[in-house]
Amino acid sequence: MKHWGGCAGSRQCCFRSTGPGRDDPPVTQVVTDTLNTASLHQYPYIRLIIPWIAGVFCGDRFFNGSLELFWGILAFCFLAGLSIGCYFLGRYSLRWCFGIAILALCFTGGWVGITWQLQHATGYTFPKEETVYRGWVTDTPETKEHTFLCRVLLKEQRDSTAIHSIDDCKVILYLQRDSAAAGLKRGDELWVSARISPPVNGQNFDEFDYARYLMRKGISGTGYVVSGKWMLASSEMLSSGNGNIARKSTLLEVAGSCRDRILSLYRQLGFEGDGLAVLSALTVGDKTELSDSVRESYSVAGASHVLALSGLHIGLLYALLFFILSPVAKRGNAGRCLRAVFLLILLWAFAFFTGLSPSVVRSACMFSIWAVADIFNRQALSLNTLAATAWIMLLCNPVWLFDVGFQLSFLAVASILLTYKPIYRLLPVKSRIGRYFWGLMSVSIAAQLGTAPLVMFYFSRFSTHFLFTNLVVIPLVTIILYSAVVMLLLTPLHWIQNSIAEGVKFLLDALNTFIHWVEQLPYASIDGIWLYQLEVLGLYLSGGLVFYYFANRGLKNLLICLFSILLLGVYHVSMSWVDRPLDSIVFYNVRGCPAVHCIDNNGNSRIVYGDSLSDKRQLYRVATNYWNHHQLLSPLEVTADYQDTALCCREQILSYHGRRICMVTDHRWRNKSAATPLYIDYLYLCKGYNGHLKELRLLFAPECIILDASLSEHRKQLFEEECKQSGLRFISLSEKGSVRFLL
């Protein structure tokens, strides 16, 4: 069996030899073609996918649900006709017109595709009041802290007059946790009474755009369902509706059911806890069982990629199947064809059982091309193949462009294709074992170079021990994956299966123990990183120029490379100065966590909570990006009376840089009086106070009223009416979002 470094120093095609040993298993060798900028015409799919990606990005960025889809279709048809006409004319003088028409056609196609998908997600208008709906649970419910998250496909809406059919509207319902909701499963049919509304964001600074995320997933609305407001639909109830309403399961639902059976088998074999969670993620791509602590440990250690079912896992499975089917290929061309057919069937069967996620589909497509290319003795994997796979996937589903796993997978493979060979040649290794480990490290470095800017952009973290981690984790994951496959195949032989299951449990425990150990090492990760979108683009451009310089050395290329790095540094320093910390007071739109954030210009800050039961995790989840953006240090949490050189907090009255804030979270000010009302810059009204504003005005003279998101809708409206009647300025955080006051 060949390994990462097995033929790195030779001129053989990677993943397979072209000589007598052409049927050797393609374990981990990597294609090493370098993109020649002088012959970009040799990569037609790269030229096609660039305008297509630009069209998808622009269509998503400027989507407003208007008539842009109609005009986009007209433009697409016009450009298609123009390109066909220029092609069949065959005039050399019109070659530029044909090229521009094709590029414009790809751009328009991407725009139309993403617009059509987004309009489908926003095409249904929900009633503003509570309404009865009928729908099916399309996925296994996820357990949250106080609710069960259910993805539901709505089919009917019932009101006092009639039953109205709904055209496949996907929603997310949060069912209150109880014994009945705990028994829900995929495929259950429900009647629910709830107020469903389109998803909205909290409008906090640098907050993740959750509404756009759900819209890209095809989710039209969200709603909360209290206990007693839903029930399982019975056949009697269904027959009283619209008559024949039988529903066939979709392909994804059938795939999900198969995955649920595998997970049930894991539980029967005694897998539980973190071991079950990691095994489910490694083999079938189910990450619902992963706890926050496990995710954090793998992220810090630099091994998050093994929890995301993608090219690594498909490649390992492909290598195993290729090795098993090698005897079949020795029967000539017919044998190679038969092996390719078996590989295609087994690969897509695996993708089917994992729920057809974007990363798995991408990997299955690439390895399918690889299997077919082996029949014709052609190079299987190249930049053009990678671009073709991406273009086909985005043609089928344009929103996959915004999937983080999709982006990281393609960048990792592209980086390996471009940089693996130069990195491997930096250190000549003579021993076979040394070549194996250096080849493994070279691939890890190449993949990290391609994904590091994007990882830092999305997760604000860089794992410093990723090389050491992958040297141990990848072999362990390989053994675990192969053992799990054998374990599943031996289902009829229970006593052998149980023995293998015990071995898999031991390996999983070893893997998790090692990951936790790496997490505790000094400087395991660099956190709090903030990169701008232009900065990410600049890093990739600068990296490409550096790579081009080493491939084509010259003074001109060196100067261009250094200038790009200098320009990137100037941009980073300039933006860091613009976004430097300033003396300020911030109120966040976080339900269940009334807090005042007092920020110093040196990066230090204090968060004064309304009470000790505040939902701090939710606040950190919402505000961490904002803190990283402005280079803030970890805030000091204040839950009682406190005083330092800048902040004084007594009885929930804060004094900070000459500004006074009074947090009203209870009735401590009731039945009290003052000769002269105390001047207050910000009167912060939160859940827990059920009195009237006029009672507080006997004690305080506020400049501005801040209405917290924890207030009920009724209470908030009462305070707003009182403010309007008194002529007081007020800010509702649930409507305006986070607010910052510079001092």
Coordinates of C-alpha atoms in Angstrom, one line a residue, residues 55-498:
G55 CA -23.2 35.9 -9.9
V56 CA -24.3 33.8 -6.9
F57 CA -22.6 36.2 -4.5
C58 CA -24.1 39.3 -6.1
G59 CA -27.6 37.6 -6.3
D60 CA -27.5 36.8 -2.6
R61 CA -26.0 40.2 -1.7
F62 CA -28.6 42.3 -3.6
F63 CA -31.7 40.0 -3.2
N64 CA -34.8 41.9 -2.3
G65 CA -37.6 39.6 -3.5
S66 CA -38.7 42.0 -6.4
L67 CA -39.0 41.3 -10.1
E68 CA -35.2 40.8 -10.4
L69 CA -35.8 37.0 -11.1
F70 CA -37.9 37.9 -14.2
W71 CA -35.4 40.2 -15.6
G72 CA -32.6 37.8 -14.8
I73 CA -34.3 35.0 -16.8
L74 CA -34.7 37.4 -19.7
A75 CA -31.0 38.4 -19.6
F76 CA -30.1 34.7 -19.3
C77 CA -32.1 33.8 -22.4
F78 CA -30.6 36.7 -24.4
L79 CA -27.1 35.8 -23.5
A80 CA -27.7 32.2 -24.2
G81 CA -29.0 33.1 -27.7
L82 CA -26.0 35.4 -28.3
S83 CA -23.4 32.9 -27.3
I84 CA -25.0 30.2 -29.5
G85 CA -25.2 32.6 -32.4
C86 CA -21.6 33.6 -32.1
Y87 CA -20.5 30.0 -31.8
F88 CA -22.3 28.8 -34.9
L89 CA -21.3 31.8 -37.0
G90 CA -17.7 30.5 -36.6
R91 CA -16.1 33.9 -37.4
Y92 CA -12.7 34.3 -35.8
S93 CA -13.3 38.0 -35.4
L94 CA -16.3 37.3 -33.1
R95 CA -14.3 35.1 -30.7
W96 CA -14.2 37.8 -28.1
C97 CA -17.9 38.3 -28.3
F98 CA -18.5 34.6 -27.7
G99 CA -16.2 34.6 -24.7
I100 CA -17.8 37.7 -23.1
A101 CA -21.3 36.2 -23.8
I102 CA -20.3 32.9 -22.0
L103 CA -18.9 34.8 -19.0
A104 CA -22.0 37.0 -18.8
L105 CA -24.2 33.9 -19.2
C106 CA -22.4 32.2 -16.3
F107 CA -22.7 35.3 -14.1
T108 CA -26.4 35.7 -14.9
G109 CA -27.0 31.9 -14.4
G110 CA -25.6 32.1 -10.9
W111 CA -27.6 35.2 -10.1
V112 CA -30.9 33.6 -11.4
G113 CA -30.2 30.4 -9.5
I114 CA -29.7 31.9 -6.1
T115 CA -32.5 34.4 -6.6
W116 CA -35.0 31.6 -7.4
Q117 CA -33.9 29.7 -4.3
L118 CA -34.2 32.7 -2.0
Q119 CA -37.6 33.7 -3.4
H120 CA -38.9 30.1 -2.7
A121 CA -37.9 30.5 0.9
T122 CA -39.6 33.9 1.3
G123 CA -42.6 33.2 -0.9
Y124 CA -45.1 32.4 1.9
T125 CA -46.7 35.1 4.1
F126 CA -47.6 33.9 7.6
P127 CA -50.6 35.3 9.5
K128 CA -49.7 37.6 12.4
E129 CA -52.0 35.8 14.9
E130 CA -51.7 32.3 16.2
T131 CA -52.8 29.7 13.6
V132 CA -53.3 26.0 13.3
Y133 CA -50.9 24.2 10.9
R134 CA -50.4 20.6 9.7
G135 CA -47.0 19.4 8.8
W136 CA -44.4 16.6 8.9
V137 CA -41.2 16.4 11.0
T138 CA -38.5 16.2 8.4
D139 CA -35.5 15.5 10.6
T140 CA -34.6 14.1 14.0
P141 CA -35.6 16.7 16.7
E142 CA -32.6 18.4 18.4
T143 CA -32.5 18.8 22.1
K144 CA -31.9 22.3 23.3
E145 CA -31.7 23.7 26.9
H146 CA -35.5 24.4 27.3
T147 CA -37.0 23.2 24.0
F148 CA -36.9 20.6 21.2
L149 CA -35.9 22.0 17.8
C150 CA -38.1 20.4 15.1
R151 CA -37.7 21.0 11.4
V152 CA -41.2 20.8 10.0
L153 CA -42.6 20.8 6.4
L154 CA -46.0 22.6 6.5
K155 CA -48.7 21.4 4.2
E156 CA -51.9 22.9 5.5
Q157 CA -53.2 26.0 7.3
R158 CA -56.5 25.9 9.1
D159 CA -58.6 28.9 10.1
S160 CA -62.2 29.5 11.2
T161 CA -63.5 29.3 7.6
A162 CA -61.5 26.7 5.7
I163 CA -58.4 24.7 5.3
H164 CA -55.8 26.1 3.0
S165 CA -53.0 24.1 1.4
I166 CA -49.4 25.2 1.7
D167 CA -46.8 24.5 -1.0
D168 CA -44.0 22.8 0.9
C169 CA -43.1 25.6 3.4
K170 CA -40.2 24.7 5.7
V171 CA -40.2 26.1 9.2
I172 CA -38.4 25.5 12.5
L173 CA -40.6 25.0 15.6
Y174 CA -39.3 25.1 19.1
L175 CA -41.5 22.8 21.2
Q176 CA -41.5 23.2 24.9
R177 CA -39.7 20.3 26.6
D178 CA -41.9 17.7 28.1
S179 CA -42.4 13.9 27.9
A180 CA -44.6 14.1 24.8
A181 CA -42.2 16.2 22.8
A182 CA -39.3 14.0 23.8
G183 CA -40.9 11.1 21.9
L184 CA -41.1 12.9 18.6
K185 CA -39.2 11.4 15.6
R186 CA -38.6 11.9 12.0
G187 CA -41.7 11.4 9.9
D188 CA -44.3 12.2 12.6
E189 CA -47.3 14.2 11.4
L190 CA -48.4 17.1 13.6
W191 CA -51.1 19.6 14.2
V192 CA -49.7 22.7 15.8
S193 CA -51.2 25.9 17.0
A194 CA -48.5 28.6 17.0
R195 CA -47.6 32.1 15.8
I196 CA -45.0 31.6 13.0
S197 CA -43.1 34.5 11.7
P198 CA -40.2 35.0 9.3
P199 CA -36.8 34.8 11.0
V200 CA -35.2 38.0 12.1
N201 CA -31.9 39.0 13.6
G202 CA -31.2 40.7 16.9
Q203 CA -29.4 43.6 15.1
N204 CA -26.5 43.3 17.5
F205 CA -23.1 44.6 16.4
D206 CA -21.2 42.1 14.2
E207 CA -23.8 39.5 14.9
F208 CA -24.1 36.3 12.8
D209 CA -26.8 36.8 10.2
Y210 CA -29.0 34.0 11.3
A211 CA -32.0 35.1 9.3
R212 CA -30.1 35.0 6.0
Y213 CA -28.6 31.7 7.1
L214 CA -32.1 30.2 7.5
M215 CA -33.3 31.7 4.3
R216 CA -30.4 30.0 2.4
K217 CA -31.4 26.7 4.0
G218 CA -35.0 27.2 2.7
I219 CA -36.5 27.9 6.1
S220 CA -39.4 30.3 5.8
G221 CA -40.3 30.9 9.4
T222 CA -39.8 30.1 13.1
G223 CA -42.2 29.7 16.0
Y224 CA -42.5 28.6 19.6
V225 CA -45.0 26.0 20.6
V226 CA -46.0 25.6 24.2
S227 CA -47.1 22.3 25.8
G228 CA -50.7 21.4 24.9
K229 CA -50.6 23.4 21.6
W230 CA -49.7 20.5 19.4
M231 CA -50.7 16.9 18.8
L232 CA -49.9 14.0 16.6
A233 CA -52.2 13.7 13.7
S234 CA -54.4 10.6 13.6
S235 CA -55.9 8.9 10.6
E236 CA -59.3 10.0 11.7
M237 CA -58.3 13.6 11.7
L238 CA -56.7 13.3 8.4
S239 CA -59.7 11.8 6.7
S240 CA -61.8 14.8 7.9
G241 CA -59.6 17.2 6.0
N242 CA -58.9 17.5 2.3
G243 CA -59.5 13.8 1.6
N244 CA -56.5 12.1 0.1
I245 CA -53.4 13.7 1.7
A246 CA -51.0 10.9 1.6
R247 CA -47.4 11.9 1.4
K248 CA -44.4 10.1 0.0
S249 CA -41.1 10.4 1.7
T250 CA -38.4 12.4 -0.1
L251 CA -35.0 11.0 -0.9
L252 CA -33.4 13.0 1.9
E253 CA -35.9 11.8 4.4
V254 CA -35.3 8.2 3.4
A255 CA -31.6 8.8 3.8
G256 CA -32.2 10.3 7.2
S257 CA -34.2 7.3 8.3
C258 CA -31.3 5.0 7.2
R259 CA -28.9 7.1 9.2
D260 CA -31.2 6.9 12.3
R261 CA -31.1 3.1 12.1
I262 CA -27.3 3.1 12.1
L263 CA -27.3 5.5 15.1
S264 CA -29.8 3.2 16.9
L265 CA -27.4 0.2 16.2
Y266 CA -24.6 2.2 17.7
R267 CA -26.6 2.7 20.9
Q268 CA -27.5 -1.0 21.0
L269 CA -23.8 -1.9 20.9
G270 CA -23.2 0.2 24.0
F271 CA -21.8 3.4 22.5
E272 CA -22.7 6.4 24.6
G273 CA -21.6 9.9 25.6
D274 CA -18.7 11.5 23.8
G275 CA -17.7 8.2 22.2
L276 CA -21.1 7.9 20.5
A277 CA -21.0 11.6 19.5
V278 CA -17.6 11.3 17.8
L279 CA -18.4 8.0 16.2
S280 CA -21.7 9.3 14.7
A281 CA -19.8 12.4 13.4
L282 CA -17.0 10.3 11.9
T283 CA -19.1 7.7 10.1
V284 CA -22.5 9.1 9.3
G285 CA -22.0 12.9 9.7
D286 CA -24.5 13.2 12.6
K287 CA -23.3 15.9 15.0
T288 CA -26.4 16.4 17.1
E289 CA -24.9 14.4 20.0
L290 CA -21.7 16.5 20.1
S291 CA -21.5 18.6 23.2
D292 CA -20.1 22.1 23.3
S293 CA -17.1 20.9 25.3
V294 CA -16.2 18.3 22.7
R295 CA -16.5 20.8 19.8
E296 CA -14.4 23.2 21.7
S297 CA -11.7 20.6 22.4
Y298 CA -11.4 19.5 18.8
S299 CA -11.4 23.1 17.6
V300 CA -8.6 24.2 20.0
A301 CA -6.5 21.1 19.1
G302 CA -6.9 21.7 15.4
A303 CA -8.9 18.6 14.7
S304 CA -12.3 20.0 13.9
H305 CA -12.0 18.7 10.3
V306 CA -12.3 15.1 11.5
L307 CA -15.7 15.8 12.9
A308 CA -17.0 17.2 9.6
L309 CA -17.6 14.4 7.3
S310 CA -15.8 15.3 4.1
G311 CA -13.0 14.4 1.7
L312 CA -10.8 12.9 4.4
H313 CA -13.4 10.3 5.3
I314 CA -14.5 9.6 1.8
G315 CA -10.9 9.3 0.7
L316 CA -10.2 6.7 3.4
L317 CA -13.3 4.8 2.5
Y318 CA -12.3 5.0 -1.2
A319 CA -8.8 3.7 -0.4
L320 CA -10.3 0.7 1.4
L321 CA -12.7 -0.2 -1.3
F322 CA -10.1 0.3 -4.0
F323 CA -7.8 -2.1 -2.1
I324 CA -10.6 -4.7 -1.7
L325 CA -11.6 -4.5 -5.3
S326 CA -8.0 -4.6 -6.7
P327 CA -8.3 -8.4 -7.6
V328 CA -11.3 -7.6 -9.8
A329 CA -9.3 -5.0 -11.8
K330 CA -6.7 -7.5 -12.8
R331 CA -9.1 -9.0 -15.4
G332 CA -8.3 -6.2 -17.9
N333 CA -10.5 -3.4 -19.0
A334 CA -13.7 -5.2 -18.1
G335 CA -12.3 -5.7 -14.6
R336 CA -11.5 -2.0 -14.2
C337 CA -14.9 -1.0 -15.5
L338 CA -16.5 -3.4 -13.0
R339 CA -14.4 -2.0 -10.2
A340 CA -15.4 1.5 -11.1
V341 CA -19.1 0.6 -11.1
F342 CA -18.8 -1.0 -7.6
L343 CA -16.9 2.0 -6.4
L344 CA -19.6 4.4 -7.7
I345 CA -22.4 2.4 -6.1
L346 CA -20.7 2.0 -2.7
L347 CA -19.6 5.7 -2.6
W348 CA -23.0 7.1 -3.3
A349 CA -24.6 4.6 -1.0
F350 CA -22.4 5.9 1.8
A351 CA -23.3 9.5 0.8
F352 CA -26.9 8.5 0.9
F353 CA -26.6 7.1 4.4
T354 CA -25.0 10.3 5.6
G355 CA -27.9 12.5 4.5
L356 CA -26.3 13.9 1.3
S357 CA -24.6 16.8 3.0
P358 CA -22.7 19.3 0.7
S359 CA -19.2 18.2 1.8
V360 CA -20.0 14.5 1.3
V361 CA -21.6 15.1 -2.1
R362 CA -18.6 17.2 -3.2
S363 CA -16.2 14.4 -2.1
A364 CA -18.4 11.7 -3.7
C365 CA -18.4 13.6 -7.0
M366 CA -14.7 14.0 -7.0
F367 CA -13.9 10.4 -6.2
S368 CA -16.5 9.3 -8.8
I369 CA -14.6 11.3 -11.4
W370 CA -11.5 9.6 -10.1
A371 CA -13.0 6.1 -10.4
V372 CA -14.2 6.8 -14.0
A373 CA -10.8 8.4 -15.0
D374 CA -9.0 5.2 -13.8
I375 CA -10.9 3.3 -16.5
F376 CA -9.3 5.4 -19.3
N377 CA -5.9 5.6 -17.5
R378 CA -6.3 9.3 -17.2
Q379 CA -5.2 11.7 -14.5
A380 CA -8.0 11.7 -12.1
L381 CA -7.7 14.8 -10.0
S382 CA -6.6 18.3 -11.1
L383 CA -7.6 21.9 -10.6
N384 CA -9.9 21.6 -13.7
T385 CA -11.6 18.5 -12.1
L386 CA -12.0 20.4 -8.8
A387 CA -13.5 23.4 -10.6
A388 CA -15.8 21.2 -12.6
T389 CA -17.1 19.5 -9.5
A390 CA -17.7 22.8 -7.8
W391 CA -19.5 24.2 -10.8
I392 CA -21.8 21.2 -11.1
M393 CA -22.7 21.4 -7.4
L394 CA -23.4 25.1 -7.6
L395 CA -25.4 24.6 -10.7
C396 CA -27.6 22.1 -8.8
N397 CA -27.7 24.1 -5.6
P398 CA -26.2 27.7 -5.6
V399 CA -26.6 28.2 -1.8
W400 CA -23.9 25.6 -1.2
L401 CA -21.5 28.4 -2.0
F402 CA -22.2 29.9 1.5
D403 CA -21.7 26.6 3.3
V404 CA -18.6 26.8 5.4
G405 CA -17.8 23.2 4.9
F406 CA -18.1 23.6 1.1
Q407 CA -15.7 26.5 1.1
L408 CA -13.1 24.9 3.4
S409 CA -13.3 21.5 1.5
F410 CA -12.5 23.1 -1.9
L411 CA -9.9 25.4 -0.6
A412 CA -8.1 22.6 1.2
V413 CA -8.0 20.4 -1.9
A414 CA -7.0 23.3 -4.2
S415 CA -4.2 24.2 -1.8
I416 CA -3.0 20.6 -1.7
L417 CA -3.0 20.5 -5.5
L418 CA -0.9 23.7 -5.7
T419 CA 1.5 23.6 -2.8
Y420 CA 1.9 20.0 -1.7
K421 CA 4.8 19.2 -4.1
P422 CA 6.9 22.4 -3.3
I423 CA 6.4 21.8 0.4
Y424 CA 7.4 18.1 0.2
R425 CA 10.6 19.0 -1.7
L426 CA 11.7 21.4 0.9
L427 CA 13.0 18.5 3.1
P428 CA 14.5 15.5 1.3
V429 CA 13.8 12.3 3.3
K430 CA 15.5 9.0 2.4
S431 CA 13.8 6.5 4.8
R432 CA 10.4 5.1 3.8
I433 CA 8.9 5.7 7.2
G434 CA 10.3 9.2 7.2
R435 CA 8.8 9.9 3.8
Y436 CA 5.4 8.7 5.1
F437 CA 5.4 11.0 8.0
W438 CA 6.8 14.0 6.1
G439 CA 4.3 13.4 3.3
L440 CA 1.5 13.4 5.9
M441 CA 2.9 16.6 7.4
S442 CA 3.3 18.2 4.0
V443 CA -0.4 17.5 3.1
S444 CA -1.5 18.9 6.5
I445 CA 0.6 22.1 6.0
A446 CA -0.7 22.5 2.4
A447 CA -4.3 22.1 3.6
Q448 CA -3.7 24.5 6.5
L449 CA -2.2 27.2 4.1
G450 CA -5.4 27.1 2.1
T451 CA -7.9 27.1 4.9
A452 CA -6.2 29.2 7.6
P453 CA -7.5 32.6 6.5
L454 CA -11.0 31.4 6.2
V455 CA -10.9 29.5 9.5
M456 CA -9.6 32.6 11.3
F457 CA -12.3 34.7 9.6
Y458 CA -15.2 32.4 10.6
F459 CA -14.0 31.1 13.9
S460 CA -11.5 33.8 15.1
R461 CA -9.0 31.1 16.1
F462 CA -5.8 29.5 14.9
S463 CA -4.7 26.2 16.3
T464 CA -0.9 26.1 16.7
H465 CA -0.5 22.4 17.3
F466 CA -2.3 21.2 14.2
L467 CA 0.8 19.4 12.8
F468 CA 1.3 17.3 15.9
T469 CA -2.4 16.7 16.3
N470 CA -2.9 15.4 12.7
L471 CA 0.1 13.1 13.0
V472 CA -1.8 11.2 15.7
V473 CA -5.4 11.9 14.8
I474 CA -5.4 10.9 11.2
P475 CA -4.0 7.4 11.7
L476 CA -6.4 6.9 14.6
V477 CA -9.4 8.1 12.6
T478 CA -8.4 5.8 9.8
I479 CA -8.4 2.8 12.0
I480 CA -11.7 3.8 13.7
L481 CA -13.4 4.4 10.3
Y482 CA -12.3 1.1 8.9
S483 CA -13.2 -0.8 12.1
A484 CA -16.6 0.9 12.1
V485 CA -17.2 -0.3 8.5
V486 CA -16.3 -3.8 9.4
M487 CA -18.5 -3.6 12.6
L488 CA -21.5 -2.6 10.5
L489 CA -20.9 -5.3 7.9
L490 CA -20.8 -8.0 10.7
T491 CA -24.3 -7.1 12.0
P492 CA -25.6 -10.7 11.5
L493 CA -22.6 -12.1 13.6
H494 CA -23.4 -10.4 16.9
W495 CA -20.6 -11.9 19.0
I496 CA -17.9 -10.8 16.5
Q497 CA -19.6 -7.4 16.1
N498 CA -19.6 -6.9 19.9

